[in-house]
GROMACS .gro file of C-alpha atoms in nm:
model
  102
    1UNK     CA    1   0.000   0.000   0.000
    2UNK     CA    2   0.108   0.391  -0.093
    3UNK     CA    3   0.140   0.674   0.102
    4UNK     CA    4  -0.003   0.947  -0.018
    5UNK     CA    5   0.228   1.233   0.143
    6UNK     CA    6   0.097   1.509  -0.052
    7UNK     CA    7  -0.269   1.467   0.117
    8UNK     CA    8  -0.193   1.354   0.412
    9UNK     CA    9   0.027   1.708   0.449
   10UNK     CA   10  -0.320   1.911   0.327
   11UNK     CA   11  -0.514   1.710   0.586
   12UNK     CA   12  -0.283   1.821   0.844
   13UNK     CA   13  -0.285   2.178   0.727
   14UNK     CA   14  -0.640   2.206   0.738
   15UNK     CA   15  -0.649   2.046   1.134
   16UNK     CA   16  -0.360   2.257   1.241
   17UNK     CA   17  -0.548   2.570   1.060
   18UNK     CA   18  -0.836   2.496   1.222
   19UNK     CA   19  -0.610   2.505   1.560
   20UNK     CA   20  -0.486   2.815   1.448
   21UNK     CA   21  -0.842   2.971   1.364
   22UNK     CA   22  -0.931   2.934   1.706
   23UNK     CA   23  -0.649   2.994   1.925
   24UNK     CA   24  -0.644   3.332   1.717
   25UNK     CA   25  -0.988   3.438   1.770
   26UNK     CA   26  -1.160   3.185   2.015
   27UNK     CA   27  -1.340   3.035   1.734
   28UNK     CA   28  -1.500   2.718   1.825
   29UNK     CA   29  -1.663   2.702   1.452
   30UNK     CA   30  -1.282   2.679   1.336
   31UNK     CA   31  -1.144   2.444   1.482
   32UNK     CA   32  -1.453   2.199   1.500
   33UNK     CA   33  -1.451   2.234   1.142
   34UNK     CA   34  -1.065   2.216   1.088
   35UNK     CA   35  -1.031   1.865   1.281
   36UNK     CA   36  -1.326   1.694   1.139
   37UNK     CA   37  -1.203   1.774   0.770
   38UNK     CA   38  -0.887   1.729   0.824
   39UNK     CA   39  -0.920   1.365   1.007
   40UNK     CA   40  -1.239   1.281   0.709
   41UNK     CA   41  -0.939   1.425   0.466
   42UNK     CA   42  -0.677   1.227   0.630
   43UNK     CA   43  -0.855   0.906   0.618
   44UNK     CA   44  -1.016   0.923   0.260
   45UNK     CA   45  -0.643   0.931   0.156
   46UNK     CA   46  -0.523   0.664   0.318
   47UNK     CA   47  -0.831   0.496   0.141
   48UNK     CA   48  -0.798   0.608  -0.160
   49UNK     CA   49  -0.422   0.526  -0.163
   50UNK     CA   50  -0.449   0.148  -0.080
   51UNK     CA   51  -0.757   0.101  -0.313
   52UNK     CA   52  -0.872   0.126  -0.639
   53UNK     CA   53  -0.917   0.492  -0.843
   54UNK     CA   54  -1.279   0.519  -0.760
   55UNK     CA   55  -1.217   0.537  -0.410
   56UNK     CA   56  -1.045   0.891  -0.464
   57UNK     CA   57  -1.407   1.060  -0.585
   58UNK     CA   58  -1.408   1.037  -0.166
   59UNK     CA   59  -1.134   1.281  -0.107
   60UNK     CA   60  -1.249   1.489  -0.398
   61UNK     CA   61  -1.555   1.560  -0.288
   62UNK     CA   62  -1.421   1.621   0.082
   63UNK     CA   63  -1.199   1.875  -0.052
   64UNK     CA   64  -1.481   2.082  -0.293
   65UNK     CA   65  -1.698   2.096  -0.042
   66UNK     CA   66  -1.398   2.278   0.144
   67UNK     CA   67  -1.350   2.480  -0.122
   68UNK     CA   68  -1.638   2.554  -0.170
   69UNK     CA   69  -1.708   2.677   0.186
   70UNK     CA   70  -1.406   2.869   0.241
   71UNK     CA   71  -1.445   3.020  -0.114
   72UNK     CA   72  -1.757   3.149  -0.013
   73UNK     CA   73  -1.621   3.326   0.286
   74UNK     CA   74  -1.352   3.458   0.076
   75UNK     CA   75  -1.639   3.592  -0.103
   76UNK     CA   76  -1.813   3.796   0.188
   77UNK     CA   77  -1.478   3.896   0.326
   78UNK     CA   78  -1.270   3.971   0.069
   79UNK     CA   79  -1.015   3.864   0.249
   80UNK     CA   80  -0.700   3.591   0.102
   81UNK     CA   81  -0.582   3.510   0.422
   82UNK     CA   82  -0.709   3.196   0.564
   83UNK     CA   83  -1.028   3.202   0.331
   84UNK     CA   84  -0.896   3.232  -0.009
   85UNK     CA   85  -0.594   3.015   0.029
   86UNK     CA   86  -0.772   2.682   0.208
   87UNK     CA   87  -1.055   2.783  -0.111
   88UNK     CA   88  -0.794   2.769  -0.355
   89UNK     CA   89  -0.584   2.499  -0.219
   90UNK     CA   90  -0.836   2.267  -0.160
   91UNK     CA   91  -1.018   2.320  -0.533
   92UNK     CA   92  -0.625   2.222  -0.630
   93UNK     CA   93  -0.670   1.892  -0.444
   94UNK     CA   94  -0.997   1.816  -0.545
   95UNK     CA   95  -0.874   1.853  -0.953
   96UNK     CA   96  -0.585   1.620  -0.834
   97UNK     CA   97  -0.789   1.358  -0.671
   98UNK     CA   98  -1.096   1.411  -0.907
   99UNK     CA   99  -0.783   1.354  -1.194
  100UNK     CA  100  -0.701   1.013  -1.034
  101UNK     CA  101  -1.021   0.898  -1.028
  102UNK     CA  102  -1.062   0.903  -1.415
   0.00000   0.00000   0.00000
């Protein structure tokens, strides 16, 4: 079975922003949010790694429904920083899983 480094290091970006989110500004929301997708993220790799390609429509979908989230609050805010990056980033993921799938 494969590793899949490159996910497993965007899983654990999106728990340890989560982290972040709240020690910053106390935000419970954050780093619920944060942990649970990055854990569901973390194990739909390791899934999709050890199994066949349409297991990876799994951590596709996990990360567009990120993206789309987060690209909706980069939306009302306007801001890049955390919203547009975790948007972007995790639309970048989904296209790479989403690619392995076919």
């Amino acid at each position: 079975m494969s590793t899949d480094y490159i996910g497993l290091a965007f899983a654990a970006l999106v728990a340890v922003g989560g982290a972040v989110g709240y020690f910053k500004s106390s935000s419970v929301a954050s780093l619920v949010s944060g942990l649970a997708f990055g854990a569901l993220i973390s194990l739909s790799v390791q899934l999709a790694a050890g199994n066949s390609k349409s297991y990876s429509l799994l951590p596709a979908s996990l990360c567009l429904i990120l993206s789309l989230v987060m690209g909706g609050r980069f939306l009302d805010s306007k801001k890049f920083m955390p919203a547009g990056m975790v948007a972007a980033t995790s639309l970048v993921m989904a296209v790479r899983y989403a690619l392995k799938a076919v």
